[in-house]
Amino acid sequence: PANRRNAGIDQFQRRVWLHEQVAQASRMAQIGDVEPARRQLATLKAHAGGDPQLLGAIAQAYVDAGDKAEALALMRPAVGNSQTASADTLLPYAAVLLKSGEDAQAAEVLRQLQKMPLSVDQHRGFQDLVSLYTVRQAEATRQRGDLVAAYDILQPVLKRRPDDTQAQGALARMYASAGDRDKAMEIYRSLQTRDPDNAQLQLAVAGIAYEADDWRSAEAALNQALRLAPRDPEILAGAARIYRARGRTGRAAELYQ
């Protein structure tokens, strides 16, 4: 029937529009326009209509805007009692937990999802989250100084998803921690080619290049990171730390202002 078809089209268009608006808010937050991003997200909440996937997208954008509390508060009513929640609700909830750094809670939700019957699309989303969680655990282990254990944790993801950007980034950081900056830079250069507009990636390249005494490459990457995210507090602080370590205290002070 025409009315059913029109309702479906309207719903599809609403979802596309909302996702575009959420992506715009995330981009604003990532370049440092945090308050406008939060205002835009606040207006979008009413349009989600209780849909857990749409709420999850808005919640993840709130994390980008530095408001983890609002992100989690937005999801928890939809989840309710997580023991009885559906996979459609738990998948975006787990994604928000991971993005918020709530790894222990995310692990509980992932274990619950593992026991549930999942559709093909749901299983794909579940595997994405498991890979992200595994990379995060490997990174935490690396930061504790246990590189062998960190690689053992990461290796299954590398084997299953050799082109996974986050896994490759974690591997590069392991090489850097082991003192093999050439290998780390090789990996980062490959990632740069695939994702040239990633400011965090540019900052990581700058850090590795600086440690390798390649200031020309380091400064080029810093300039690119600052061009991509001129008001992002994390990018500004990271760039300032590198400039200060280089002895460029004046430039560092400018970025800290």
XYZ file of C-alpha atoms in Angstrom:
257
model
C 0.000 0.000 0.000
C 1.097 3.529 -0.782
C 0.677 4.756 2.803
C 2.892 1.957 4.134
C 5.515 2.658 1.485
C 5.420 6.382 2.293
C 5.763 5.683 6.013
C 8.804 3.524 5.295
C 10.368 6.207 3.135
C 9.687 8.832 5.789
C 11.304 6.673 8.461
C 14.340 6.015 6.255
C 14.750 9.715 5.481
C 14.432 10.604 9.161
C 17.168 8.130 10.107
C 19.492 9.394 7.365
C 18.888 13.007 8.397
C 19.495 12.269 12.066
C 22.717 10.363 11.378
C 23.948 13.253 9.221
C 23.171 15.739 12.005
C 24.893 13.559 14.607
C 27.971 13.211 12.382
C 28.036 16.992 11.965
C 27.905 17.447 15.750
C 30.748 14.969 16.204
C 32.856 16.848 13.672
C 32.162 20.120 15.475
C 33.223 18.593 18.784
C 36.366 17.090 17.284
C 37.565 20.478 16.020
C 36.832 22.063 19.392
C 33.353 23.563 18.879
C 32.062 21.662 21.893
C 29.178 23.860 23.062
C 27.534 24.176 19.612
C 27.897 20.405 19.246
C 26.180 19.779 22.571
C 23.353 22.160 21.701
C 22.799 20.372 18.408
C 22.781 16.974 20.115
C 20.282 18.211 22.703
C 17.850 19.102 19.920
C 18.336 15.708 18.269
C 17.423 13.598 21.305
C 13.713 14.202 20.800
C 13.959 12.921 17.210
C 15.383 9.533 18.226
C 11.989 8.315 19.366
C 13.451 5.774 21.768
C 15.228 3.933 18.931
C 18.314 2.365 20.585
C 20.483 2.639 17.474
C 19.695 6.323 17.029
C 20.160 6.954 20.749
C 23.478 5.116 20.533
C 24.660 7.345 17.699
C 23.715 10.481 19.666
C 25.348 9.091 22.819
C 28.623 8.393 21.019
C 28.615 11.973 19.724
C 28.152 13.167 23.305
C 31.347 11.283 24.182
C 33.094 13.148 21.342
C 31.792 16.341 22.929
C 33.327 15.382 26.271
C 30.060 14.591 28.060
C 30.312 10.913 28.989
C 27.762 11.275 31.778
C 25.088 12.487 29.343
C 26.008 9.730 26.885
C 25.472 7.001 29.466
C 22.372 8.685 30.927
C 20.870 8.768 27.449
C 21.331 5.007 26.944
C 20.454 3.573 30.343
C 16.674 4.156 30.205
C 16.576 2.402 26.836
C 18.550 -0.524 28.229
C 16.547 -0.758 31.459
C 17.310 -4.144 32.950
C 20.217 -5.278 30.802
C 19.454 -8.904 31.610
C 16.219 -8.696 29.630
C 17.294 -6.171 26.971
C 17.409 -7.183 23.314
C 20.527 -7.441 21.179
C 19.364 -4.382 19.217
C 19.606 -2.410 22.457
C 22.709 -4.022 23.959
C 24.897 -3.590 20.860
C 24.733 0.237 20.783
C 24.942 0.295 24.601
C 28.176 -1.718 24.505
C 29.544 0.639 21.849
C 28.832 3.666 24.046
C 30.380 1.963 27.087
C 33.557 1.244 25.125
C 33.776 4.762 23.757
C 33.261 6.109 27.288
C 36.105 3.999 28.647
C 33.784 1.814 30.717
C 35.571 -1.363 29.626
C 34.541 -3.543 32.576
C 30.832 -2.854 32.014
C 31.290 -3.267 28.270
C 32.863 -6.684 28.826
C 29.813 -7.774 30.846
C 27.473 -6.685 28.053
C 29.617 -8.426 25.415
C 29.531 -11.664 27.422
C 25.755 -11.367 27.559
C 25.558 -10.784 23.804
C 27.794 -13.796 23.173
C 25.074 -16.041 24.613
C 22.283 -14.544 22.516
C 21.090 -15.597 19.052
C 22.229 -12.873 16.661
C 21.359 -12.050 13.087
C 24.132 -11.777 10.502
C 24.239 -7.982 10.865
C 24.121 -8.186 14.658
C 26.946 -10.723 14.710
C 29.039 -8.461 12.496
C 28.438 -5.572 14.877
C 29.272 -7.810 17.829
C 32.587 -8.834 16.234
C 33.427 -5.158 15.630
C 32.922 -4.447 19.328
C 34.908 -7.494 20.420
C 37.804 -6.384 18.226
C 37.658 -2.864 19.663
C 37.571 -4.222 23.223
C 40.523 -6.520 22.494
C 42.580 -3.678 21.035
C 41.825 -1.591 24.119
C 42.989 -4.405 26.412
C 46.171 -4.842 24.393
C 46.842 -1.104 24.610
C 46.342 -1.095 28.378
C 48.754 -4.010 28.710
C 51.340 -2.191 26.574
C 51.055 0.872 28.776
C 51.824 -1.324 31.775
C 55.071 -2.306 30.030
C 54.278 -5.940 29.159
C 54.822 -5.903 25.404
C 54.815 -9.688 24.988
C 51.437 -10.062 26.672
C 50.098 -7.042 24.785
C 51.021 -8.588 21.436
C 49.515 -11.926 22.455
C 46.233 -10.150 23.193
C 46.310 -8.203 19.920
C 47.451 -11.012 17.634
C 44.018 -12.665 17.113
C 42.578 -9.356 15.889
C 45.530 -8.801 13.558
C 45.061 -12.293 12.160
C 41.310 -11.945 11.733
C 41.389 -8.326 10.536
C 44.812 -7.470 9.129
C 43.612 -4.095 7.796
C 41.910 -2.976 11.018
C 43.058 0.628 11.579
C 42.822 0.543 15.359
C 44.672 -2.763 15.614
C 47.398 -1.520 13.300
C 47.708 1.662 15.345
C 48.093 -0.397 18.512
C 50.740 -2.514 16.791
C 52.642 0.622 15.757
C 52.632 1.841 19.354
C 54.004 -1.514 20.475
C 56.889 -1.209 18.005
C 57.523 2.336 19.243
C 57.543 1.149 22.859
C 60.023 -1.563 21.884
C 62.301 1.076 20.346
C 61.651 0.097 16.721
C 60.527 3.534 15.550
C 61.198 2.750 11.882
C 58.656 -0.073 11.906
C 56.213 2.049 13.891
C 56.539 4.869 11.371
C 56.089 2.467 8.467
C 52.763 1.362 9.890
C 51.672 4.913 10.666
C 52.558 6.063 7.142
C 50.305 3.365 5.752
C 47.506 4.449 8.080
C 48.034 8.086 7.069
C 47.487 7.183 3.436
C 44.202 5.467 4.287
C 42.955 8.153 6.699
C 44.664 11.483 5.886
C 42.076 13.582 7.763
C 42.578 11.886 11.132
C 44.103 14.511 13.443
C 44.907 12.011 16.192
C 46.803 9.895 13.698
C 48.779 12.934 12.510
C 49.674 13.716 16.126
C 50.863 10.131 16.667
C 53.080 10.390 13.574
C 54.497 13.673 14.894
C 55.385 12.027 18.196
C 57.161 9.091 16.563
C 58.999 11.362 14.113
C 60.147 13.637 16.945
C 61.480 10.680 18.933
C 63.342 9.550 15.801
C 64.944 13.028 15.484
C 63.058 13.687 12.249
C 61.790 17.171 13.121
C 60.851 18.026 9.552
C 58.361 15.147 9.413
C 57.236 15.828 12.978
C 56.453 19.480 12.284
C 54.662 18.658 9.039
C 52.439 16.194 10.894
C 51.862 18.716 13.704
C 50.808 21.373 11.224
C 48.424 18.938 9.582
C 46.923 17.880 12.928
C 46.390 21.503 13.945
C 44.870 22.316 10.560
C 42.410 19.444 10.888
C 41.442 20.148 14.505
C 42.441 23.724 15.363
C 40.341 23.888 18.556
C 40.442 20.296 19.782
C 41.866 20.407 23.348
C 43.561 16.997 23.052
C 45.271 17.905 19.774
C 46.356 21.295 21.098
C 47.753 19.800 24.296
C 49.526 16.980 22.439
C 51.093 19.362 19.940
C 52.149 21.704 22.740
C 53.914 18.843 24.551
C 55.941 18.030 21.446
C 56.830 21.682 20.812
C 57.869 22.088 24.444
C 60.047 18.972 24.275
C 61.651 20.440 21.141
C 62.434 23.631 23.068
C 59.814 25.689 21.239
C 58.287 26.940 24.492
C 56.789 30.041 22.879
C 54.858 27.974 20.363
C 53.810 25.565 23.110
C 52.494 28.480 25.192
C 50.467 29.751 22.225
C 48.739 26.381 21.921
C 48.018 26.158 25.638
C 46.206 29.523 25.614
